[in-house]
Structures are given as C-alpha cells and as structure tokens.
C-alpha cells in the first residue's frame, strides 16, 4: 500500500477524478472510489464507493457482488 499525510491506501485501489481522501483515513485493498467524492471514513477491503445525494456516499462492501448496483447487501451510508 501507500501512506501519505497519515492516510493508508491499500494495494490495487482505484479512485475517480477529483476524489479527496482526508488525512488519517484507511482505504482497503482492491477498493474502487467513484469520481468527486470526499472520503471522511475508513473504507473496507473490496469495496465500491458511489456518490449519494447531499455530498454523502454509499459503501458497497463486496464489489464482486455488484453486477449493476442492484445488489444491496452490506451497504453502509456515510457523509
């Protein structure tokens, strides 16, 4: 992984354009972050993070189950 400004970013992570990760946050391995997010909480391994209304985001913990985002198991909401 990579450590910068107190944040830890796991191996094989991908982020979209203009995604901000606040200091001290841990991004799990194999995670995918959509564009334009402000990440202010830890993200588990193998997660897909997508935007929601009002600058919130949704974490889908097992991105292998995501076919078209219709499967909603293990969903957490964050601000």
Short mmCIF file of N, CA, C and O in Angstrom, two decimals:
data_model
loop_
_atom_site.label_atom_id
_atom_site.label_comp_id
_atom_site.label_asym_id
_atom_site.label_seq_id
_atom_site.Cartn_x
_atom_site.Cartn_y
_atom_site.Cartn_z
N UNK A 1 0.81 -1.19 0.00
CA UNK A 1 0.00 0.00 0.00
C UNK A 1 0.85 1.25 0.00
O UNK A 1 2.06 1.20 -0.10
N UNK A 2 0.20 2.37 0.16
CA UNK A 2 0.83 3.68 0.13
C UNK A 2 0.38 4.47 1.34
O UNK A 2 -0.80 4.42 1.71
N UNK A 3 1.30 5.15 1.99
CA UNK A 3 0.96 6.01 3.12
C UNK A 3 1.35 7.44 2.77
O UNK A 3 2.48 7.69 2.36
N UNK A 4 0.40 8.37 2.91
CA UNK A 4 0.66 9.77 2.63
C UNK A 4 -0.26 10.63 3.48
O UNK A 4 -1.45 10.35 3.56
N UNK A 5 0.30 11.62 4.15
CA UNK A 5 -0.46 12.53 5.02
C UNK A 5 -1.27 11.79 6.07
O UNK A 5 -2.37 12.19 6.43
N UNK A 6 -0.76 10.66 6.55
CA UNK A 6 -1.44 9.89 7.59
C UNK A 6 -2.51 8.95 7.08
O UNK A 6 -3.08 8.19 7.84
N UNK A 7 -2.82 9.00 5.80
CA UNK A 7 -3.80 8.08 5.22
C UNK A 7 -3.08 6.85 4.70
O UNK A 7 -1.94 6.93 4.26
N UNK A 8 -3.76 5.71 4.75
CA UNK A 8 -3.21 4.46 4.23
C UNK A 8 -4.10 4.00 3.10
O UNK A 8 -5.30 3.81 3.27
N UNK A 9 -3.50 3.82 1.93
CA UNK A 9 -4.25 3.38 0.75
C UNK A 9 -3.74 2.00 0.38
O UNK A 9 -2.56 1.81 0.12
N UNK A 10 -4.64 1.01 0.40
CA UNK A 10 -4.27 -0.38 0.14
C UNK A 10 -3.86 -0.62 -1.31
O UNK A 10 -4.03 0.23 -2.18
N UNK A 11 -3.33 -1.79 -1.55
CA UNK A 11 -2.90 -2.19 -2.89
C UNK A 11 -4.09 -2.31 -3.84
O UNK A 11 -5.18 -2.70 -3.43
N UNK A 12 -3.87 -1.99 -5.09
CA UNK A 12 -4.84 -2.16 -6.18
C UNK A 12 -6.11 -1.34 -5.99
O UNK A 12 -7.18 -1.75 -6.42
N UNK A 13 -6.02 -0.18 -5.34
CA UNK A 13 -7.16 0.73 -5.22
C UNK A 13 -7.22 1.64 -6.43
O UNK A 13 -6.20 1.96 -7.02
N UNK A 14 -8.43 2.06 -6.77
CA UNK A 14 -8.63 2.98 -7.88
C UNK A 14 -9.56 4.10 -7.42
O UNK A 14 -10.55 3.83 -6.74
N UNK A 15 -9.23 5.32 -7.80
CA UNK A 15 -10.08 6.45 -7.46
C UNK A 15 -10.45 7.20 -8.72
O UNK A 15 -9.69 7.23 -9.68
N UNK A 16 -11.64 7.78 -8.69
CA UNK A 16 -12.07 8.60 -9.81
C UNK A 16 -11.46 9.98 -9.74
O UNK A 16 -10.81 10.36 -8.76
N UNK A 17 -11.69 10.76 -10.77
CA UNK A 17 -11.17 12.12 -10.86
C UNK A 17 -11.75 12.97 -9.74
O UNK A 17 -12.93 12.85 -9.40
N UNK A 18 -10.93 13.84 -9.16
CA UNK A 18 -11.35 14.81 -8.15
C UNK A 18 -11.88 14.17 -6.87
O UNK A 18 -12.73 14.73 -6.19
N UNK A 19 -11.41 12.99 -6.52
CA UNK A 19 -11.76 12.37 -5.25
C UNK A 19 -10.75 12.82 -4.19
O UNK A 19 -9.55 12.77 -4.43
N UNK A 20 -11.25 13.28 -3.04
CA UNK A 20 -10.39 13.74 -1.94
C UNK A 20 -10.46 12.75 -0.79
O UNK A 20 -11.54 12.34 -0.39
N UNK A 21 -9.30 12.40 -0.26
CA UNK A 21 -9.21 11.50 0.90
C UNK A 21 -8.63 12.32 2.04
O UNK A 21 -7.52 12.83 1.94
N UNK A 22 -9.40 12.46 3.13
CA UNK A 22 -8.96 13.26 4.25
C UNK A 22 -7.84 12.55 5.01
O UNK A 22 -7.71 11.33 4.95
N UNK A 23 -7.00 13.32 5.74
CA UNK A 23 -5.89 12.72 6.48
C UNK A 23 -6.36 11.71 7.51
O UNK A 23 -7.40 11.87 8.14
N UNK A 24 -5.58 10.63 7.67
CA UNK A 24 -5.86 9.61 8.68
C UNK A 24 -6.84 8.54 8.26
O UNK A 24 -7.20 7.67 9.05
N UNK A 25 -7.30 8.55 7.02
CA UNK A 25 -8.30 7.59 6.53
C UNK A 25 -7.60 6.37 5.95
O UNK A 25 -6.57 6.49 5.30
N UNK A 26 -8.17 5.19 6.17
CA UNK A 26 -7.64 3.96 5.60
C UNK A 26 -8.56 3.47 4.49
O UNK A 26 -9.76 3.29 4.71
N UNK A 27 -7.99 3.26 3.31
CA UNK A 27 -8.73 2.72 2.17
C UNK A 27 -8.29 1.28 2.00
O UNK A 27 -7.10 1.00 1.81
N UNK A 28 -9.22 0.34 2.08
CA UNK A 28 -8.91 -1.09 1.99
C UNK A 28 -8.44 -1.51 0.61
O UNK A 28 -8.66 -0.81 -0.39
N UNK A 29 -7.81 -2.64 0.53
CA UNK A 29 -7.28 -3.17 -0.72
C UNK A 29 -8.40 -3.46 -1.72
O UNK A 29 -9.50 -3.81 -1.33
N UNK A 30 -8.07 -3.33 -2.99
CA UNK A 30 -8.97 -3.62 -4.11
C UNK A 30 -10.25 -2.79 -4.09
O UNK A 30 -11.27 -3.22 -4.60
N UNK A 31 -10.21 -1.60 -3.51
CA UNK A 31 -11.40 -0.75 -3.45
C UNK A 31 -11.48 0.16 -4.67
O UNK A 31 -10.47 0.51 -5.26
N UNK A 32 -12.71 0.54 -5.01
CA UNK A 32 -12.97 1.42 -6.14
C UNK A 32 -13.78 2.60 -5.64
O UNK A 32 -14.87 2.42 -5.08
N UNK A 33 -13.25 3.82 -5.81
CA UNK A 33 -13.92 5.03 -5.36
C UNK A 33 -14.37 5.82 -6.58
O UNK A 33 -13.56 6.11 -7.47
N UNK A 34 -15.64 6.18 -6.64
CA UNK A 34 -16.16 6.95 -7.76
C UNK A 34 -15.59 8.37 -7.77
O UNK A 34 -15.01 8.82 -6.80
N UNK A 35 -15.79 9.08 -8.85
CA UNK A 35 -15.27 10.44 -9.02
C UNK A 35 -15.99 11.44 -8.13
O UNK A 35 -17.18 11.30 -7.84
N UNK A 36 -15.26 12.46 -7.68
CA UNK A 36 -15.84 13.60 -6.99
C UNK A 36 -16.22 13.38 -5.54
O UNK A 36 -16.96 14.17 -4.99
N UNK A 37 -15.73 12.34 -4.90
CA UNK A 37 -16.08 12.06 -3.52
C UNK A 37 -15.13 12.73 -2.55
O UNK A 37 -13.98 13.00 -2.88
N UNK A 38 -15.60 13.01 -1.33
CA UNK A 38 -14.76 13.41 -0.21
C UNK A 38 -14.86 12.28 0.80
O UNK A 38 -15.90 12.08 1.42
N UNK A 39 -13.79 11.51 0.95
CA UNK A 39 -13.79 10.33 1.82
C UNK A 39 -13.38 10.76 3.22
O UNK A 39 -12.25 11.21 3.43
N UNK A 40 -14.30 10.61 4.19
CA UNK A 40 -14.04 11.03 5.56
C UNK A 40 -14.19 9.89 6.56
O UNK A 40 -14.24 10.12 7.76
N UNK A 41 -14.27 8.66 6.07
CA UNK A 41 -14.31 7.50 6.96
C UNK A 41 -13.58 6.35 6.28
O UNK A 41 -13.38 6.36 5.08
N UNK A 42 -13.14 5.37 7.09
CA UNK A 42 -12.40 4.23 6.55
C UNK A 42 -13.27 3.42 5.59
O UNK A 42 -14.47 3.28 5.79
N UNK A 43 -12.63 2.87 4.57
CA UNK A 43 -13.30 2.07 3.56
C UNK A 43 -12.79 0.64 3.67
O UNK A 43 -11.57 0.42 3.64
N UNK A 44 -13.67 -0.37 3.81
CA UNK A 44 -13.23 -1.77 3.93
C UNK A 44 -12.62 -2.30 2.63
O UNK A 44 -12.78 -1.71 1.56
N UNK A 45 -11.94 -3.43 2.72
CA UNK A 45 -11.37 -4.10 1.55
C UNK A 45 -12.48 -4.46 0.57
O UNK A 45 -13.62 -4.74 0.96
N UNK A 46 -12.14 -4.52 -0.71
CA UNK A 46 -13.04 -4.96 -1.78
C UNK A 46 -14.35 -4.18 -1.83
O UNK A 46 -15.40 -4.74 -2.09
N UNK A 47 -14.28 -2.87 -1.59
CA UNK A 47 -15.49 -2.04 -1.58
C UNK A 47 -15.62 -1.22 -2.84
O UNK A 47 -14.65 -0.87 -3.49
N UNK A 48 -16.87 -0.90 -3.16
CA UNK A 48 -17.20 0.04 -4.22
C UNK A 48 -17.91 1.21 -3.55
O UNK A 48 -18.88 1.01 -2.81
N UNK A 49 -17.41 2.43 -3.74
CA UNK A 49 -17.99 3.60 -3.10
C UNK A 49 -18.57 4.49 -4.19
O UNK A 49 -17.87 4.88 -5.12
N UNK A 50 -19.87 4.80 -4.06
CA UNK A 50 -20.53 5.61 -5.08
C UNK A 50 -21.20 6.81 -4.43
O UNK A 50 -21.52 6.79 -3.24
N UNK A 51 -21.38 7.90 -5.18
CA UNK A 51 -21.98 9.11 -4.60
C UNK A 51 -23.46 8.94 -4.32
O UNK A 51 -24.15 8.17 -4.96
N UNK A 52 -23.91 9.69 -3.34
CA UNK A 52 -25.33 9.79 -2.98
C UNK A 52 -25.69 11.27 -2.97
O UNK A 52 -24.85 12.12 -3.19
N UNK A 53 -26.93 11.60 -2.64
CA UNK A 53 -27.37 12.99 -2.57
C UNK A 53 -26.71 13.70 -1.39
O UNK A 53 -26.31 13.08 -0.42
N UNK A 54 -26.63 15.02 -1.47
CA UNK A 54 -26.13 15.89 -0.40
C UNK A 54 -24.70 15.56 0.01
O UNK A 54 -24.38 15.54 1.20
N UNK A 55 -23.85 15.28 -0.93
CA UNK A 55 -22.42 15.03 -0.69
C UNK A 55 -22.15 13.81 0.18
O UNK A 55 -21.09 13.69 0.78
N UNK A 56 -23.11 12.92 0.31
CA UNK A 56 -22.90 11.68 1.05
C UNK A 56 -22.41 10.62 0.07
O UNK A 56 -22.40 10.83 -1.15
N UNK A 57 -21.99 9.48 0.59
CA UNK A 57 -21.59 8.39 -0.29
C UNK A 57 -22.09 7.08 0.29
O UNK A 57 -22.43 6.97 1.45
N UNK A 58 -22.14 6.06 -0.56
CA UNK A 58 -22.62 4.74 -0.18
C UNK A 58 -21.48 3.76 -0.40
O UNK A 58 -20.81 3.78 -1.42
N UNK A 59 -21.25 2.89 0.60
CA UNK A 59 -20.21 1.88 0.51
C UNK A 59 -20.86 0.53 0.29
O UNK A 59 -21.67 0.08 1.09
N UNK A 60 -20.52 -0.12 -0.81
CA UNK A 60 -20.97 -1.49 -1.06
C UNK A 60 -19.78 -2.37 -0.81
O UNK A 60 -18.78 -2.31 -1.54
N UNK A 61 -19.83 -3.17 0.28
CA UNK A 61 -18.63 -3.81 0.80
C UNK A 61 -18.04 -4.91 -0.06
O UNK A 61 -16.86 -5.13 -0.04
N UNK A 62 -18.83 -5.65 -0.79
CA UNK A 62 -18.25 -6.71 -1.60
C UNK A 62 -18.52 -6.39 -3.06
O UNK A 62 -19.54 -6.78 -3.61
N UNK A 63 -17.59 -5.67 -3.70
CA UNK A 63 -17.83 -5.22 -5.06
C UNK A 63 -17.93 -6.37 -6.05
O UNK A 63 -18.41 -6.20 -7.15
N UNK A 64 -17.50 -7.57 -5.66
CA UNK A 64 -17.64 -8.72 -6.55
C UNK A 64 -19.10 -9.08 -6.76
O UNK A 64 -19.45 -9.69 -7.76
N UNK A 65 -19.98 -8.69 -5.82
CA UNK A 65 -21.41 -8.97 -5.93
C UNK A 65 -22.13 -7.90 -6.76
O UNK A 65 -23.30 -8.06 -7.05
N UNK A 66 -21.46 -6.81 -7.09
CA UNK A 66 -22.11 -5.72 -7.81
C UNK A 66 -22.13 -6.05 -9.29
O UNK A 66 -21.11 -6.09 -9.94
N UNK A 67 -23.34 -6.28 -9.80
CA UNK A 67 -23.49 -6.56 -11.22
C UNK A 67 -23.87 -5.27 -11.92
O UNK A 67 -23.25 -4.87 -12.89
N UNK A 68 -24.88 -4.60 -11.42
CA UNK A 68 -25.27 -3.31 -11.97
C UNK A 68 -25.62 -2.35 -10.87
O UNK A 68 -26.27 -1.38 -11.09
N UNK A 69 -25.21 -2.61 -9.66
CA UNK A 69 -25.51 -1.89 -8.43
C UNK A 69 -26.88 -2.30 -7.89
O UNK A 69 -27.35 -1.77 -6.92
N UNK A 70 -27.54 -3.25 -8.49
CA UNK A 70 -28.84 -3.68 -7.99
C UNK A 70 -28.72 -4.47 -6.70
O UNK A 70 -29.62 -4.43 -5.88
N UNK A 71 -27.63 -5.20 -6.50
CA UNK A 71 -27.48 -5.98 -5.27
C UNK A 71 -27.07 -5.04 -4.15
O UNK A 71 -26.09 -4.33 -4.26
N UNK A 72 -27.81 -5.03 -3.05
CA UNK A 72 -27.61 -4.05 -1.99
C UNK A 72 -27.17 -4.67 -0.67
O UNK A 72 -27.35 -4.07 0.37
N UNK A 73 -26.58 -5.84 -0.65
CA UNK A 73 -26.15 -6.47 0.58
C UNK A 73 -24.90 -5.76 1.10
O UNK A 73 -24.01 -5.44 0.35
N UNK A 74 -24.81 -5.56 2.41
CA UNK A 74 -23.63 -4.96 3.01
C UNK A 74 -23.46 -3.49 2.68
O UNK A 74 -22.36 -3.00 2.55
N UNK A 75 -24.57 -2.75 2.60
CA UNK A 75 -24.50 -1.34 2.25
C UNK A 75 -24.41 -0.49 3.51
O UNK A 75 -25.13 -0.71 4.46
N UNK A 76 -23.47 0.47 3.52
CA UNK A 76 -23.34 1.44 4.61
C UNK A 76 -23.44 2.82 3.99
O UNK A 76 -23.03 3.03 2.87
N UNK A 77 -23.97 3.77 4.75
CA UNK A 77 -24.05 5.14 4.26
C UNK A 77 -23.09 6.00 5.08
O UNK A 77 -22.90 5.79 6.25
N UNK A 78 -22.46 6.98 4.44
CA UNK A 78 -21.53 7.88 5.10
C UNK A 78 -21.79 9.30 4.66
O UNK A 78 -22.51 9.55 3.71
N UNK A 79 -21.21 10.22 5.36
CA UNK A 79 -21.34 11.64 4.97
C UNK A 79 -20.04 12.13 4.42
O UNK A 79 -19.03 12.02 4.91
#
